[in-house]
């Protein structure tokens, strides 16, 4: 287990110190800033016309969906190097001949990637947080939404890590990662595939959007938490299998 | 220390290593010699637990590589062909990372790193980024990485490849200094390297062991002949005939240089004596008579070509 933390510490440091991370964080900040300002402006205008609106659903929710869309692309770009680059630069040899298990390697990489993703998420949390200085609102739904987002990011990181384990090329790893995450989102489209209630309820259950909506409304559903965590664990496990199997090829 | 039993590895259909068996004793420095693509790297990767063999078994310090991979890996320091270094790290940070990864006890990490830096002479570049270092330095960082856990076994895959002659000499010197502290297996296709650093040689070709012996033993067993360079002042046409007629002379070639001959003779000293007598008795003015044993290079080429001939 100590091996996992050694790798996590080293990879987290090299991730957040890389120019790529600065670039990503910069782009995220720029987009979120402009977007959040617009949202706040719209909200203020509505207030002037006397329309009732909740800041959570109008401003924060839109902000959250922008954050989600950007991170959906940014996280595979963040995780692309984790394993693909190791293979390309032959530093994989060091990891695979060190007295640590494949599980240590993958867990370490996951923690590093997740840590970096949480840094980006924390930046996005600053926007609603500063709003609290000038306005009064319930923190509850905001916090559950961000908790849901943090679980969602765990899935993104696990999927990104998995696609990074499949290839030596960082480019290909990003593309694969984005495709995998998009397909997870589009899985819910399968609801219309069949009229049978069983199929429909299964598709509804595996839909990221459906599971996420609970967090947005401010409720913490254990089933949703379990769904997000187990999806992340599934992809981490798949990555572990890929790393382990490299010895047998 | 290392026991390899009937090891085979095939990549798909292509056999890389076939039925390889050898032993390396504690404290030995063994050279693993073979042309490119002979299966040296594959064998080393299997010993380090990087990959699994198709069949056969490998034991290091009594532990089976596949049943106890962690025990084996913690006893091995491995320098792959390409040093496994991270360009975006500083030399010292990298070595700290490697030491922790190799489970060096927490309180000893700093000492081990310092010693590895001293052993490999990296003191001056300790705080430099690895990506800014020259190839020779990177190789040394890779070597320091292998040494940092003070492993019982060192496995070095072509440690001098791509270095300039001075760097090569430095690395060889370094390996010589490590002798006695570690059991070392060193692969190479450069012969002087083996002669400089190894006590025993395993020659491998097309995935099979062709010869396994000490360097002296190898030279003795394989070189049934010696080479003589002969130079005379007044060569006569009859000299060539007479030399060829002598017992023990295998071949005589007149060289482009007037009066210079190259002879291949058997191992008996009498043959040399006879040649000298002939030249002196004929008043030809002996200028040079140089006897040379066949080198490791000749033995190597001989072994490899004869093996290939035999296989066909």
Coordinates of C-alpha atoms in Angstrom, one line a residue:
Chain A
X1 CA 0.0 0.0 0.0
X2 CA 2.9 2.4 0.8
X3 CA 3.9 1.9 -2.9
X4 CA 0.6 3.3 -4.0
X5 CA 1.1 6.5 -1.9
X6 CA 4.7 6.9 -3.1
X7 CA 3.4 6.8 -6.7
X8 CA 0.4 9.0 -5.9
X9 CA 2.6 11.7 -4.3
X10 CA 5.1 11.7 -7.1
X11 CA 2.5 11.7 -9.9
X12 CA 0.3 14.3 -8.2
X13 CA 3.2 16.6 -7.9
X14 CA 4.3 16.1 -11.5
X15 CA 0.7 16.5 -12.7
X16 CA 0.0 19.8 -11.0
X17 CA 3.4 21.2 -11.8
X18 CA 3.1 20.5 -15.5
X19 CA 2.5 23.3 -18.0
X20 CA -0.4 21.3 -19.2
X21 CA -2.2 21.6 -15.9
X22 CA -1.6 25.3 -15.8
X23 CA -3.0 25.6 -19.3
X24 CA -6.1 23.6 -18.4
X25 CA -6.7 25.5 -15.2
X26 CA -6.2 28.8 -17.0
X27 CA -8.7 27.8 -19.8
X28 CA -11.2 26.5 -17.2
X29 CA -11.0 29.7 -15.2
X30 CA -11.4 31.9 -18.2
X31 CA -14.5 30.0 -19.4
X32 CA -16.1 29.7 -16.0
X33 CA -15.5 33.3 -15.1
X34 CA -17.2 34.7 -18.3
X35 CA -20.0 32.1 -18.0
X36 CA -20.6 32.7 -14.3
X37 CA -20.7 36.5 -14.7
X38 CA -23.3 36.1 -17.5
X39 CA -25.4 33.8 -15.4
X40 CA -25.3 36.2 -12.4
X41 CA -26.3 39.1 -14.7
X42 CA -29.3 37.2 -16.0
X43 CA -30.3 36.3 -12.5
X44 CA -30.1 39.9 -11.3
X45 CA -32.2 41.1 -14.3
X46 CA -34.9 38.6 -13.5
X47 CA -35.0 39.8 -10.0
X48 CA -35.5 43.4 -11.2
X49 CA -38.5 42.3 -13.2
X50 CA -39.9 40.8 -10.0
X51 CA -39.7 37.2 -11.2
X52 CA -39.2 34.6 -8.5
X53 CA -36.2 32.3 -9.1
X54 CA -33.9 30.2 -7.1
X55 CA -30.2 31.0 -7.4
X56 CA -29.4 27.3 -7.1
X57 CA -31.4 26.2 -10.1
X58 CA -30.7 29.2 -12.4
X59 CA -27.1 30.1 -11.6
X60 CA -25.4 27.3 -9.8
X61 CA -26.9 24.5 -11.9
X62 CA -25.9 26.1 -15.2
X63 CA -22.5 26.7 -13.8
X64 CA -22.3 23.1 -12.7
X65 CA -23.2 21.9 -16.2
X66 CA -20.6 24.1 -17.8
X67 CA -18.0 22.7 -15.2
X68 CA -19.1 19.2 -16.1
X69 CA -18.8 19.7 -19.8
X70 CA -15.3 21.3 -19.6
X71 CA -14.0 18.7 -17.1
X72 CA -15.4 15.9 -19.3
X73 CA -12.7 16.9 -21.8
X74 CA -10.1 18.2 -19.4
X75 CA -9.8 15.2 -17.2
X76 CA -8.9 12.7 -20.0
X77 CA -6.3 15.3 -21.0
X78 CA -5.0 15.3 -17.4
X79 CA -4.9 11.5 -17.0
X80 CA -3.6 10.7 -20.5
X81 CA 0.0 10.7 -19.4
X82 CA -0.5 8.5 -16.3
X83 CA 0.2 5.2 -17.9
X84 CA 0.6 5.9 -21.6
X85 CA 3.7 8.0 -21.1
X86 CA 5.2 5.6 -18.7
X87 CA 5.1 3.0 -21.4
X88 CA 6.4 5.3 -24.1
X89 CA 9.3 6.5 -22.0
X90 CA 10.1 3.0 -20.7
X91 CA 9.8 4.2 -17.1
X92 CA 7.1 1.5 -16.9
X93 CA 10.1 -0.9 -16.4
X94 CA 10.9 0.7 -13.1
X95 CA 7.3 0.4 -11.8
X96 CA 6.9 -3.2 -13.0
X97 CA 10.2 -4.4 -11.6
X98 CA 9.8 -2.6 -8.2
X99 CA 8.6 -4.7 -5.3
X100 CA 5.0 -3.4 -5.6
X101 CA 1.8 -4.9 -7.0
X102 CA -0.1 -3.9 -10.1
X103 CA -2.8 -2.8 -7.7
X104 CA -0.4 -0.4 -6.0
X105 CA 0.6 1.1 -9.3
X106 CA -3.0 1.6 -10.5
X107 CA -4.3 2.9 -7.1
X108 CA -1.4 5.4 -6.9
X109 CA -2.1 6.6 -10.4
X110 CA -5.8 6.9 -9.7
X111 CA -5.2 8.9 -6.5
X112 CA -2.8 11.3 -8.3
X113 CA -5.3 11.9 -11.1
X114 CA -8.2 12.3 -8.7
X115 CA -6.3 14.7 -6.6
X116 CA -5.5 16.9 -9.7
X117 CA -9.2 16.6 -10.8
X118 CA -10.3 17.8 -7.3
X119 CA -8.0 20.8 -7.6
X120 CA -9.9 21.8 -10.7
X121 CA -13.2 21.2 -9.0
X122 CA -12.2 23.3 -6.0
X123 CA -11.4 26.1 -8.4
X124 CA -14.9 25.9 -9.8
X125 CA -16.4 25.8 -6.3
X126 CA -14.9 29.2 -5.6
X127 CA -17.5 30.9 -7.9
X128 CA -20.6 29.9 -5.9
X129 CA -18.6 30.4 -2.7
X130 CA -17.8 34.0 -3.4
X131 CA -21.5 34.6 -4.4
X132 CA -22.3 33.8 -0.8
X133 CA -20.6 37.0 0.2
X134 CA -23.2 39.1 -1.6
X135 CA -26.3 36.9 -1.4
X136 CA -28.0 34.6 1.0
X137 CA -28.8 31.0 0.0
X138 CA -29.0 27.5 1.3
X139 CA -25.6 25.7 1.1
X140 CA -27.2 22.3 1.3
X141 CA -28.1 21.6 -2.3
X142 CA -24.9 23.3 -3.5
X143 CA -22.8 21.0 -1.3
X144 CA -24.7 17.8 -2.3
X145 CA -24.3 18.8 -6.0
X146 CA -20.6 19.3 -5.5
X147 CA -20.4 16.0 -3.7
X148 CA -22.1 14.4 -6.6
X149 CA -19.7 16.1 -9.0
X150 CA -16.7 14.8 -7.0
X151 CA -18.1 11.2 -7.5
X152 CA -18.6 11.9 -11.1
X153 CA -15.0 13.1 -11.5
X154 CA -13.9 9.8 -9.9
X155 CA -15.5 8.0 -12.8
X156 CA -13.9 10.4 -15.3
X157 CA -10.5 9.8 -13.8
X158 CA -11.0 6.0 -13.6
X159 CA -12.1 6.0 -17.3
X160 CA -9.2 8.2 -18.3
X161 CA -6.8 6.0 -16.5
X162 CA -8.2 3.0 -18.1
X163 CA -7.9 4.5 -21.6
X164 CA -4.3 5.5 -20.7
X165 CA -3.5 1.9 -19.9
X166 CA -4.6 0.7 -23.3
X167 CA -2.2 2.6 -25.4
X168 CA 1.3 4.2 -25.6
X169 CA 0.1 7.3 -27.4
X170 CA -1.2 10.1 -25.2
X171 CA -3.2 11.5 -28.1
X172 CA -5.1 8.3 -28.6
X173 CA -5.6 8.0 -24.8
X174 CA -7.4 11.4 -24.7
X175 CA -9.6 10.5 -27.6
X176 CA -10.5 7.1 -26.1
X177 CA -11.1 8.7 -22.7
X178 CA -13.5 11.3 -24.0
X179 CA -15.3 8.7 -26.1
X180 CA -15.8 6.4 -23.2
X181 CA -17.1 9.2 -21.0
X182 CA -19.5 10.4 -23.7
X183 CA -20.8 6.9 -24.2
X184 CA -21.4 6.6 -20.5
X185 CA -23.5 9.8 -20.7
X186 CA -25.3 8.6 -23.8
X187 CA -26.1 5.2 -22.3
X188 CA -29.3 6.8 -20.9
X189 CA -30.5 7.3 -24.5
X190 CA -31.1 3.6 -24.3
X191 CA -34.3 4.2 -22.4
X192 CA -36.1 4.6 -25.7
X193 CA -34.6 1.3 -27.1
X194 CA -37.3 -0.9 -25.6
X195 CA -40.8 -0.6 -24.3
X196 CA -40.3 -3.2 -21.7
X197 CA -40.3 -1.7 -18.2
X198 CA -37.5 -3.9 -17.0
X199 CA -35.1 -2.6 -19.7
X200 CA -36.3 0.9 -19.1
X201 CA -35.6 0.8 -15.4
X202 CA -32.2 -0.7 -16.0
X203 CA -31.2 1.9 -18.5
X204 CA -32.6 4.6 -16.1
X205 CA -30.4 3.2 -13.4
X206 CA -27.2 3.2 -15.4
X207 CA -27.8 6.7 -16.6
X208 CA -25.3 9.2 -15.2
X209 CA -27.7 12.1 -15.6
X210 CA -30.6 10.3 -13.8
X211 CA -28.3 9.4 -10.9
X212 CA -26.8 12.9 -10.8
X213 CA -30.2 14.7 -10.7
X214 CA -30.8 13.6 -7.1
X215 CA -27.7 15.3 -5.9
X216 CA -28.7 18.5 -7.7
X217 CA -32.1 18.5 -5.9
X218 CA -30.2 18.3 -2.6
X219 CA -30.8 14.7 -1.7
X220 CA -28.1 12.1 -1.0
X221 CA -29.3 8.8 -2.3
X222 CA -27.2 5.9 -1.2
X223 CA -28.0 4.0 -4.4
X224 CA -26.6 6.8 -6.4
X225 CA -23.4 7.0 -4.3
X226 CA -23.0 3.2 -4.7
X227 CA -23.6 3.5 -8.4
X228 CA -20.9 6.2 -8.9
X229 CA -18.4 4.6 -6.6
X230 CA -18.8 1.1 -8.1
X231 CA -18.5 2.5 -11.7
X232 CA -15.3 4.1 -10.7
X233 CA -14.1 1.0 -9.0
X234 CA -15.0 -1.1 -12.1
X235 CA -12.7 1.0 -14.3
X236 CA -9.9 1.0 -11.8
X237 CA -10.2 -2.7 -11.6
X238 CA -10.1 -3.0 -15.4
X239 CA -7.0 -0.9 -15.4
X240 CA -5.4 -3.1 -12.8
X241 CA -6.1 -6.1 -15.1
X242 CA -4.5 -4.4 -18.1
X243 CA -1.4 -3.5 -16.1
X244 CA -1.2 -7.0 -14.6
X245 CA -1.6 -8.6 -18.0
X246 CA 1.3 -6.7 -19.5
X247 CA 3.5 -9.3 -17.8
X248 CA 1.9 -12.1 -19.8
X249 CA 2.2 -10.6 -23.2
Chain B
X1 CA 21.9 -16.8 -6.4
X2 CA 20.1 -17.0 -9.7
X3 CA 18.9 -20.3 -11.1
X4 CA 17.3 -20.5 -14.5
X5 CA 15.7 -23.8 -15.5
X6 CA 14.6 -24.8 -18.9
X7 CA 13.4 -21.3 -19.7
X8 CA 11.5 -20.6 -22.9
X9 CA 9.6 -17.6 -24.2
X10 CA 7.8 -17.2 -27.4
X11 CA 6.3 -14.0 -28.8
X12 CA 3.3 -15.3 -30.6
X13 CA 4.9 -17.8 -33.0
X14 CA 8.4 -16.5 -32.8
X15 CA 10.6 -18.1 -30.2
X16 CA 12.9 -15.6 -28.4
X17 CA 14.5 -17.9 -25.8
X18 CA 14.5 -21.7 -26.0
X19 CA 15.2 -24.0 -23.1
X20 CA 17.7 -21.9 -21.4
X21 CA 19.4 -23.1 -18.2
X22 CA 22.2 -21.6 -16.2
X23 CA 23.2 -20.6 -12.7
X24 CA 24.9 -17.6 -11.3
X25 CA 26.6 -17.9 -7.9
X26 CA 26.6 -15.3 -5.2
X27 CA 29.1 -12.5 -5.8
X28 CA 29.8 -13.5 -9.4
X29 CA 30.0 -11.1 -12.3
X30 CA 28.6 -12.8 -15.3
X31 CA 28.6 -11.5 -18.8
X32 CA 25.6 -12.3 -21.0
X33 CA 27.0 -12.1 -24.5
X34 CA 25.2 -12.4 -27.8
X35 CA 24.5 -10.7 -31.1
X36 CA 21.5 -8.3 -31.3
X37 CA 18.2 -10.2 -31.0
X38 CA 19.7 -13.2 -29.4
X39 CA 17.3 -13.1 -26.4
X40 CA 19.5 -11.4 -23.8
X41 CA 16.9 -8.7 -23.0
X42 CA 14.1 -11.2 -22.9
X43 CA 15.9 -13.4 -20.5
X44 CA 16.8 -10.5 -18.2
X45 CA 13.2 -9.2 -18.3
X46 CA 12.0 -12.6 -17.2
X47 CA 14.5 -12.8 -14.3
X48 CA 13.4 -9.4 -13.0
X49 CA 9.8 -10.4 -13.1
X50 CA 8.9 -7.9 -15.8
X51 CA 7.4 -10.6 -17.9
X52 CA 6.5 -14.2 -17.5
X53 CA 8.1 -17.0 -19.5
X54 CA 6.2 -19.4 -21.7
X55 CA 7.7 -22.3 -19.7
X56 CA 10.5 -23.0 -17.3
X57 CA 11.3 -21.5 -13.9
X58 CA 13.5 -18.8 -12.5
X59 CA 14.7 -18.6 -8.9
X60 CA 16.4 -15.7 -7.3
X61 CA 17.9 -16.2 -3.8
X62 CA 15.7 -19.3 -3.5
X63 CA 12.4 -17.5 -4.3
X64 CA 10.5 -18.4 -7.4
X65 CA 9.9 -15.3 -9.6
X66 CA 6.3 -16.2 -10.2
X67 CA 5.3 -17.4 -6.8
X68 CA 7.0 -14.7 -4.8
X69 CA 7.5 -11.8 -7.2
X70 CA 7.8 -9.2 -4.5
X71 CA 10.5 -11.1 -2.6
X72 CA 12.5 -11.4 -5.9
X73 CA 11.9 -7.9 -7.0
X74 CA 13.1 -6.4 -3.7
X75 CA 16.4 -8.2 -4.2
X76 CA 17.1 -7.1 -7.7
X77 CA 18.3 -3.8 -9.1
X78 CA 17.6 -3.6 -12.8
X79 CA 18.9 -1.2 -15.4
X80 CA 17.0 -1.7 -18.6
X81 CA 18.3 -0.8 -22.0
X82 CA 16.7 2.6 -21.8
X83 CA 17.3 4.1 -18.4
X84 CA 13.8 4.4 -16.7
X85 CA 14.1 8.0 -15.7
X86 CA 11.5 10.8 -15.5
X87 CA 12.7 13.8 -17.5
X88 CA 10.6 16.2 -15.4
X89 CA 12.3 15.2 -12.1
X90 CA 15.5 16.3 -10.5
X91 CA 18.1 13.6 -10.1
X92 CA 17.9 13.5 -6.3
X93 CA 14.1 13.6 -6.2
X94 CA 14.1 10.7 -8.7
X95 CA 16.4 8.6 -6.5
X96 CA 14.3 9.3 -3.4
X97 CA 11.3 8.2 -5.4
X98 CA 13.0 5.0 -6.5
X99 CA 14.2 4.3 -3.0
X100 CA 10.8 4.6 -1.6
X101 CA 9.3 2.6 -4.4
X102 CA 11.8 -0.2 -3.6
X103 CA 10.7 -0.2 0.0
X104 CA 14.0 1.1 1.5
X105 CA 13.3 1.6 5.2
X106 CA 12.2 5.2 5.8
X107 CA 15.1 6.1 8.0
X108 CA 17.7 4.8 5.5
X109 CA 16.3 6.4 2.3
X110 CA 18.5 9.5 2.6
X111 CA 21.6 7.6 3.3
X112 CA 21.0 5.1 0.5
X113 CA 20.4 8.0 -2.0
X114 CA 23.6 9.8 -0.9
X115 CA 25.6 6.6 -1.3
X116 CA 24.1 5.8 -4.7
X117 CA 25.0 9.4 -5.8
X118 CA 28.5 9.0 -4.6
X119 CA 29.0 5.6 -6.2
X120 CA 27.9 6.9 -9.6
X121 CA 29.6 10.2 -9.3
X122 CA 26.4 12.2 -9.7
X123 CA 27.2 14.8 -7.0
X124 CA 27.5 17.7 -9.4
X125 CA 24.2 17.2 -11.2
X126 CA 22.2 16.2 -8.1
X127 CA 19.8 19.2 -8.4
X128 CA 19.5 19.2 -12.2
X129 CA 16.5 18.1 -14.2
X130 CA 17.0 14.7 -15.7
X131 CA 15.8 15.9 -19.2
X132 CA 18.7 18.3 -19.4
X133 CA 21.3 15.7 -18.7
X134 CA 23.5 14.0 -21.4
X135 CA 23.0 10.4 -22.3
X136 CA 25.9 9.3 -20.2
X137 CA 24.6 11.0 -17.1
X138 CA 21.2 9.6 -17.7
X139 CA 22.7 6.2 -17.9
X140 CA 24.4 6.8 -14.6
X141 CA 21.2 8.0 -13.0
X142 CA 19.6 4.8 -14.2
X143 CA 22.5 2.9 -12.6
X144 CA 22.1 4.8 -9.4
X145 CA 18.4 3.9 -9.4
X146 CA 19.4 0.2 -9.7
X147 CA 21.9 0.6 -6.8
X148 CA 19.7 2.7 -4.5
X149 CA 18.1 -0.2 -2.7
X150 CA 21.4 -2.0 -2.2
X151 CA 20.1 -5.1 -3.9
X152 CA 21.9 -8.4 -3.7
X153 CA 21.5 -8.9 -7.5
X154 CA 22.2 -6.3 -10.2
X155 CA 20.9 -6.9 -13.7
X156 CA 22.3 -4.5 -16.2
X157 CA 21.1 -4.6 -19.8
X158 CA 23.7 -3.2 -22.1
X159 CA 24.8 -0.5 -19.7
X160 CA 27.2 1.2 -22.1
X161 CA 25.2 1.2 -25.3
X162 CA 25.2 4.6 -27.0
X163 CA 27.9 6.1 -24.8
X164 CA 31.2 7.7 -26.0
X165 CA 34.4 5.8 -25.3
X166 CA 35.3 7.8 -22.2
X167 CA 31.8 7.4 -20.7
X168 CA 32.0 3.7 -21.5
X169 CA 35.3 3.4 -19.6
X170 CA 33.7 5.2 -16.7
X171 CA 30.7 2.9 -16.5
X172 CA 33.0 -0.1 -16.8
X173 CA 35.2 1.2 -14.0
X174 CA 32.0 1.6 -11.9
X175 CA 30.9 -1.9 -12.6
X176 CA 34.4 -3.2 -11.6
X177 CA 34.1 -1.3 -8.4
X178 CA 30.8 -3.0 -7.7
X179 CA 32.3 -6.4 -7.9
X180 CA 32.2 -8.3 -4.7
X181 CA 29.3 -6.2 -3.3
X182 CA 26.6 -7.6 -5.6
X183 CA 25.9 -10.5 -7.8
X184 CA 26.0 -9.0 -11.3
X185 CA 24.6 -10.1 -14.6
X186 CA 25.6 -7.9 -17.4
X187 CA 24.4 -8.2 -21.0
X188 CA 26.3 -6.8 -23.9
X189 CA 27.4 -7.3 -27.4
X190 CA 30.6 -5.4 -26.9
X191 CA 33.4 -7.8 -26.2
X192 CA 36.0 -5.6 -24.4
X193 CA 33.3 -4.9 -21.9
X194 CA 33.1 -8.5 -21.0
X195 CA 36.8 -8.8 -20.8
X196 CA 37.0 -5.8 -18.6
X197 CA 34.4 -6.6 -16.1
X198 CA 33.3 -10.3 -16.1
X199 CA 34.6 -13.4 -14.5
X200 CA 32.3 -15.7 -16.4
X201 CA 30.7 -15.5 -19.8
X202 CA 27.4 -17.0 -21.1
X203 CA 27.2 -16.8 -24.8
X204 CA 23.8 -16.9 -26.2
X205 CA 22.7 -17.0 -29.8
X206 CA 19.2 -17.4 -31.3
X207 CA 17.7 -18.0 -27.9
X208 CA 20.1 -20.8 -26.9
X209 CA 23.3 -21.0 -24.9
X210 CA 26.2 -21.7 -27.1
X211 CA 29.0 -21.6 -24.5
X212 CA 29.4 -21.0 -20.8
X213 CA 32.8 -20.7 -19.2
X214 CA 35.3 -18.3 -17.7
X215 CA 37.0 -16.1 -20.2
X216 CA 40.3 -17.9 -19.9
X217 CA 38.6 -21.3 -20.2
X218 CA 36.7 -20.1 -23.2
X219 CA 39.8 -18.9 -24.9
X220 CA 41.7 -22.1 -24.2
X221 CA 38.9 -24.5 -25.2
X222 CA 38.0 -22.6 -28.4
X223 CA 41.4 -21.4 -29.7
X224 CA 43.2 -24.4 -31.1
X225 CA 45.3 -22.1 -33.2
X226 CA 47.4 -19.0 -32.8
X227 CA 48.3 -16.2 -35.2
X228 CA 51.8 -15.2 -36.1
X229 CA 52.9 -12.1 -37.8
X230 CA 56.3 -12.6 -39.5
X231 CA 58.5 -10.0 -41.1
X232 CA 61.8 -10.6 -42.9
X233 CA 64.3 -8.3 -44.7
X234 CA 65.1 -10.4 -47.7
X235 CA 62.1 -12.5 -48.6
X236 CA 62.7 -15.3 -51.1
X237 CA 60.1 -17.0 -53.2
X238 CA 60.9 -20.3 -51.6
X239 CA 60.0 -19.0 -48.1
X240 CA 56.3 -19.3 -48.7
X241 CA 56.6 -22.9 -49.9
X242 CA 58.9 -23.9 -47.0
X243 CA 56.6 -22.4 -44.4
X244 CA 53.6 -24.1 -45.8
X245 CA 55.5 -27.4 -45.7
X246 CA 56.1 -27.2 -41.9
X247 CA 54.2 -29.4 -39.6
X248 CA 51.6 -27.4 -37.5
X249 CA 51.3 -24.5 -39.9
X250 CA 47.7 -24.2 -41.0
X251 CA 47.9 -21.4 -43.4
X252 CA 50.3 -18.8 -44.7
X253 CA 49.3 -15.5 -46.4
X254 CA 51.8 -13.1 -47.9
X255 CA 50.6 -9.6 -47.0
X256 CA 50.7 -6.5 -49.2
X257 CA 53.7 -5.2 -47.3
X258 CA 56.8 -6.7 -48.9
X259 CA 58.3 -9.4 -46.7
X260 CA 55.4 -9.6 -44.3
X261 CA 53.5 -12.8 -43.7
X262 CA 50.5 -13.8 -41.7
X263 CA 50.4 -17.4 -40.4
X264 CA 47.9 -19.5 -38.6
X265 CA 49.6 -22.2 -36.6
X266 CA 48.6 -24.8 -34.0
X267 CA 49.1 -24.4 -30.3
X268 CA 52.6 -26.1 -29.9
X269 CA 55.6 -23.9 -29.1
X270 CA 57.7 -26.3 -31.3
X271 CA 56.0 -24.9 -34.4
X272 CA 57.0 -21.4 -33.6
X273 CA 60.5 -22.5 -32.9
X274 CA 60.7 -24.3 -36.3
X275 CA 59.5 -21.3 -38.1
X276 CA 62.2 -19.1 -36.5
X277 CA 64.9 -21.7 -37.3
X278 CA 63.9 -21.8 -41.0
X279 CA 64.0 -18.0 -41.3
X280 CA 67.3 -17.7 -39.5
X281 CA 68.9 -20.6 -41.3
X282 CA 67.9 -19.1 -44.7
X283 CA 69.7 -15.8 -43.8
X284 CA 66.6 -13.8 -44.6
X285 CA 67.0 -11.3 -41.9
X286 CA 64.3 -11.8 -39.3
X287 CA 62.8 -8.5 -38.3
X288 CA 59.6 -9.5 -36.5
X289 CA 58.0 -12.6 -35.1
X290 CA 54.8 -11.9 -33.2
X291 CA 52.7 -14.7 -31.7
X292 CA 49.2 -13.9 -30.8
X293 CA 46.5 -16.0 -29.2
X294 CA 43.0 -15.7 -30.7
X295 CA 41.0 -13.1 -28.9
X296 CA 37.5 -13.4 -27.4
X297 CA 36.2 -11.7 -30.5
X298 CA 37.5 -14.5 -32.7
X299 CA 36.0 -17.1 -30.3
X300 CA 32.7 -15.3 -30.3
X301 CA 32.4 -15.0 -34.0
X302 CA 33.6 -18.6 -34.4
X303 CA 30.9 -19.8 -31.9
X304 CA 28.1 -17.9 -33.4
X305 CA 28.8 -18.7 -37.0
X306 CA 29.4 -22.3 -36.3
X307 CA 26.2 -22.5 -34.4
X308 CA 24.3 -20.9 -37.2
X309 CA 25.9 -23.3 -39.7
X310 CA 24.9 -26.2 -37.4
X311 CA 21.4 -25.2 -37.2
X312 CA 20.8 -25.2 -40.9

